[in-house]
Each structure stands twice: as structure tokens, then as C-alpha cells.
Amino acid sequence: MRVPRARPISPHPALPQLVGWSRPPIPPHPAGGSGSRRPGEGRRAGAEENRAGRCPAAMPSPRSSPSRRAAPIPSPSRRAAPIPSPSRRAAPGPSPSCAAVALRSLLAADLRFSRQLGVCAGERSAWGSARPLLRLLEVSGHGVPWLAGTLYGLGRSESPAGREVLLNLLFALVLDLVLVAVVKGLVRRRRPTHNKMDMFVTISVDKYSFPSGHATRAAMVCRFVLHHLVLAIPLRVLVVLWAIIVGISRVMLGRHNVTDVAFGFIMGYMQYNVVKYFWLSPLSAPALFAVWNQ
Ligand SMILES: CC(C)=CCC/C(C)=C/CC/C(C)=C/CC/C(C)=C/COP(=O)(O)O
């Protein structure tokens, strides 16, 4: 008796749409299928995966699974290829763990929630009239004004202590740009579909959204300023509020999902630890400071 060969199980086909990650298209099925699944097939495949999976939360409910299994498969070529029963499946392939299922649910909720919060994503959005104000906030957290301002300050500064702080701020800003570009390039999460790509000066990886560069910069600069500038309490509160509002405005503008901003805040907060660890001073980098002190 010929035992049908088990087909490898691919990850959930709706995953790229759920999480917004770039992924190459699914190659055509060797049996002659179109390669892309039809509506409903994804759910069936997902249920199959879940049956084989390790996470009890991913198992289909007894009420829903028989009807899904009974649903006709529209493509004749697909009908010809028998779906192996769990008992015959030799190598079940990758199955979603509880963590993967939880992550998918979180990311799906993230996309839904972020779309709802994107109330300034366009001029015609619910709060479209506030968009110019939020775009002003966008500029306030952008890399160019921060780099330009820091370089200008460095050029004008006459105190060694001021120069030291500004030099380290410059290092922090460049470090932030590099780290964000690396993570964006590795993760390659697309920006929300409702985002208008009308951002002020971007680099190539800025087509990706994870993490939010504005959130990393806002969190890092906020910690930097609070540590190195002597400010009155109301001003300190303002700096913290600015960082939080810059982050929230990224989601409202439709530039990011909530998780991009949340991770960006955490990453920016930790980046400051790196800056603190590698703090540039006349002792640790004498050559650098000798340039100015001549
Ligand atoms: C200003 C000076 C002196 C030099 C500029 C050098 C330069 C061109 C640096 C690049 C700055 C830049 C384009 C930063 C990107 C900022 C940005 C669009 C981040 C994306 O933020 P996100 O929150 O949407 O991820």
C-alpha cells in the first residue's frame, strides 16, 4: 500500500499580514496549485498546524473544527493531494509553541489597536486637523535637528565641561542612528498600511517601522538631558512629557504600531547605558579632546 508522503507544514500563511513583516511569496505547490492560498484555506491550514502543535491554547474548539474540516477544498489539484491524518504524519514540521501563538495574538492585536489609534494618519482622518501639530513634534524628535543642534553647540561651546557633554550627545545620536538602522534592517517590519510616506528626511531603512527611531531618540535624549543638564523640576517634567508625546504621536500619525514605539522606548532607555559606559572624557579619549583644547 502506498503511504502518501507527508507535506511539510508551512507557518501560518496570514502571518505576514498579521504582523506586518516582509516575507517572500509562498512558492507554487509542486502539485500544480496557484501557490497562494484561497480564502478559508489559511484557517484550515492553521487548524491543522494547531492540532499538531504543542500549545493547547492553539487547538481548535470542538464546535468549530468539524465544520472547518468539512468545508470543500475548491481547487481540484488540491483535492487530489490527500491531507495526511495526524497519525500518519511522519515529521510534523515546525509547530507553533505557546510563545509563538501568544506572540501572534499580541501582534494581531497590536495592528488592530494601532490602526484605531492612527487618528491623524491623514488630513481626512478623525483628528486630521491635528496632523500639522503632530508633524511639528515629529521634527522635534528627528535626527537632523538634533545632530545639527549638537554640532552647532560643539562649535560654539567655550567650556571644556560643555564640550564633553555635547561630544557625548553627538556620540549618543550617531549610536542611536546606527543601532536603529541595524534593527530595522534585520526585522524589516513594514510600516502600517495607513501611513502616508511623507516623512521629513529619511534613510533607506526608514521604510521599516520596528523600532521607532523617534521613540529610541526621545527616550535616550530624555535620560541624557535629565542626567547632564541642571534643570528646574517643571522643565524636567516637560522633557519627560515631550518624550512620551513624541512616542504616542508616532502611532497617531500612523507611522508606527504600538509595539514599535514601546520597544523603541526600551531600546532608547538602554542605549543611554551604553553611552554612560563608553563616556568620552579627556581621560578616556585624550586625543579627541586635544583637538579642541589646542
Ligand atoms: C544635520 C547634520 C549635521 C547632518 C545630518 C546627517 C544626516 C543626513 C543624518 C541622517 C539623519 C536622519 C535621516 C535620521 C533619520 C530620522 C528618521 C526619519 C527616523 C525615523 O524615525 P521613525 O520614528 O519613523 O522610525
Coordinates of C-alpha atoms in Angstrom, one line a residue, residues 96-198:
P96 CA 3.7 26.8 17.0
S97 CA 4.7 26.8 20.6
C98 CA 2.6 28.7 23.2
A99 CA 5.0 31.6 22.9
A100 CA 4.6 31.8 19.2
V101 CA 0.8 31.7 19.4
A102 CA 0.9 34.3 22.1
L103 CA 3.2 36.5 20.0
R104 CA 0.9 36.2 17.0
S105 CA -2.1 37.2 19.1
L106 CA -0.2 40.1 20.5
L107 CA 0.9 41.3 17.1
A108 CA -2.6 40.9 15.6
A109 CA -4.0 43.0 18.5
D110 CA -1.2 45.5 18.0
L111 CA -2.1 46.0 14.3
R112 CA -5.8 46.4 15.2
F113 CA -5.2 48.8 18.1
S114 CA -2.6 50.8 16.2
R115 CA -5.0 51.3 13.3
Q116 CA -7.6 52.6 15.7
L117 CA -5.1 55.0 17.3
G118 CA -3.9 56.3 13.9
V119 CA -6.4 59.1 14.1
C120 CA -4.1 61.7 12.5
A121 CA -2.8 59.3 9.7
G122 CA -4.2 61.6 7.0
E123 CA -5.9 65.0 6.7
R124 CA -9.2 63.3 6.4
S125 CA -8.7 61.1 9.4
A126 CA -10.8 61.5 12.6
W127 CA -8.3 64.0 14.1
G128 CA -6.8 65.0 10.8
S129 CA -6.7 68.7 11.7
A130 CA -4.2 67.9 14.5
R131 CA -1.8 66.4 12.0
P132 CA 0.3 69.6 11.4
L133 CA 0.9 69.8 15.1
L134 CA 2.0 66.2 15.3
R135 CA 4.3 66.7 12.4
L136 CA 5.9 69.5 14.3
L137 CA 6.5 67.1 17.1
E138 CA 7.9 64.7 14.5
V139 CA 10.5 67.3 13.5
S140 CA 11.3 67.9 17.2
G141 CA 12.4 64.3 17.6
H142 CA 14.0 63.9 14.2
G143 CA 17.7 63.1 13.9
V144 CA 18.7 66.0 11.6
P145 CA 17.8 68.9 14.0
W146 CA 19.3 67.0 17.0
L147 CA 22.6 66.4 15.1
A148 CA 22.7 69.9 13.6
G149 CA 22.0 71.5 17.0
T150 CA 24.6 69.4 18.8
L151 CA 27.3 70.2 16.2
Y152 CA 26.4 73.9 16.4
G153 CA 26.7 73.8 20.2
L154 CA 30.0 72.0 19.9
G155 CA 31.3 74.7 17.6
R156 CA 30.1 77.5 19.9
S157 CA 31.0 75.9 23.3
E158 CA 33.8 77.6 25.2
S159 CA 33.8 75.5 28.4
P160 CA 35.6 72.1 28.5
A161 CA 32.7 70.6 30.5
G162 CA 30.1 71.7 28.0
R163 CA 32.2 70.3 25.1
E164 CA 32.4 67.0 26.9
V165 CA 28.7 66.7 27.3
L166 CA 28.0 67.8 23.7
L167 CA 30.6 65.4 22.3
N168 CA 28.9 62.5 24.2
L169 CA 25.5 63.7 23.0
L170 CA 26.8 63.5 19.4
F171 CA 28.1 60.0 20.1
A172 CA 24.8 59.0 21.5
L173 CA 22.8 60.4 18.5
V174 CA 25.1 58.6 16.0
L175 CA 25.0 55.4 18.0
D176 CA 21.2 55.6 18.0
L177 CA 21.0 56.1 14.2
V178 CA 23.3 53.1 13.7
L179 CA 21.6 50.7 16.1
V180 CA 18.1 51.6 14.9
A181 CA 19.2 51.1 11.3
V182 CA 20.6 47.7 12.1
V183 CA 17.5 46.5 14.0
K184 CA 15.2 47.9 11.3
G185 CA 17.2 46.2 8.6
L186 CA 17.2 42.9 10.5
V187 CA 13.5 42.9 11.5
R188 CA 12.1 44.5 8.3
R189 CA 8.7 45.1 9.7
R190 CA 6.7 47.2 7.2
R191 CA 5.2 50.5 8.3
P192 CA 1.4 50.4 8.9
T193 CA -0.6 50.4 5.7
H194 CA -2.4 53.6 6.7
N195 CA 0.9 55.5 7.0
K196 CA 1.4 58.2 4.4
M197 CA 5.1 58.1 3.4
D198 CA 5.6 61.9 3.6

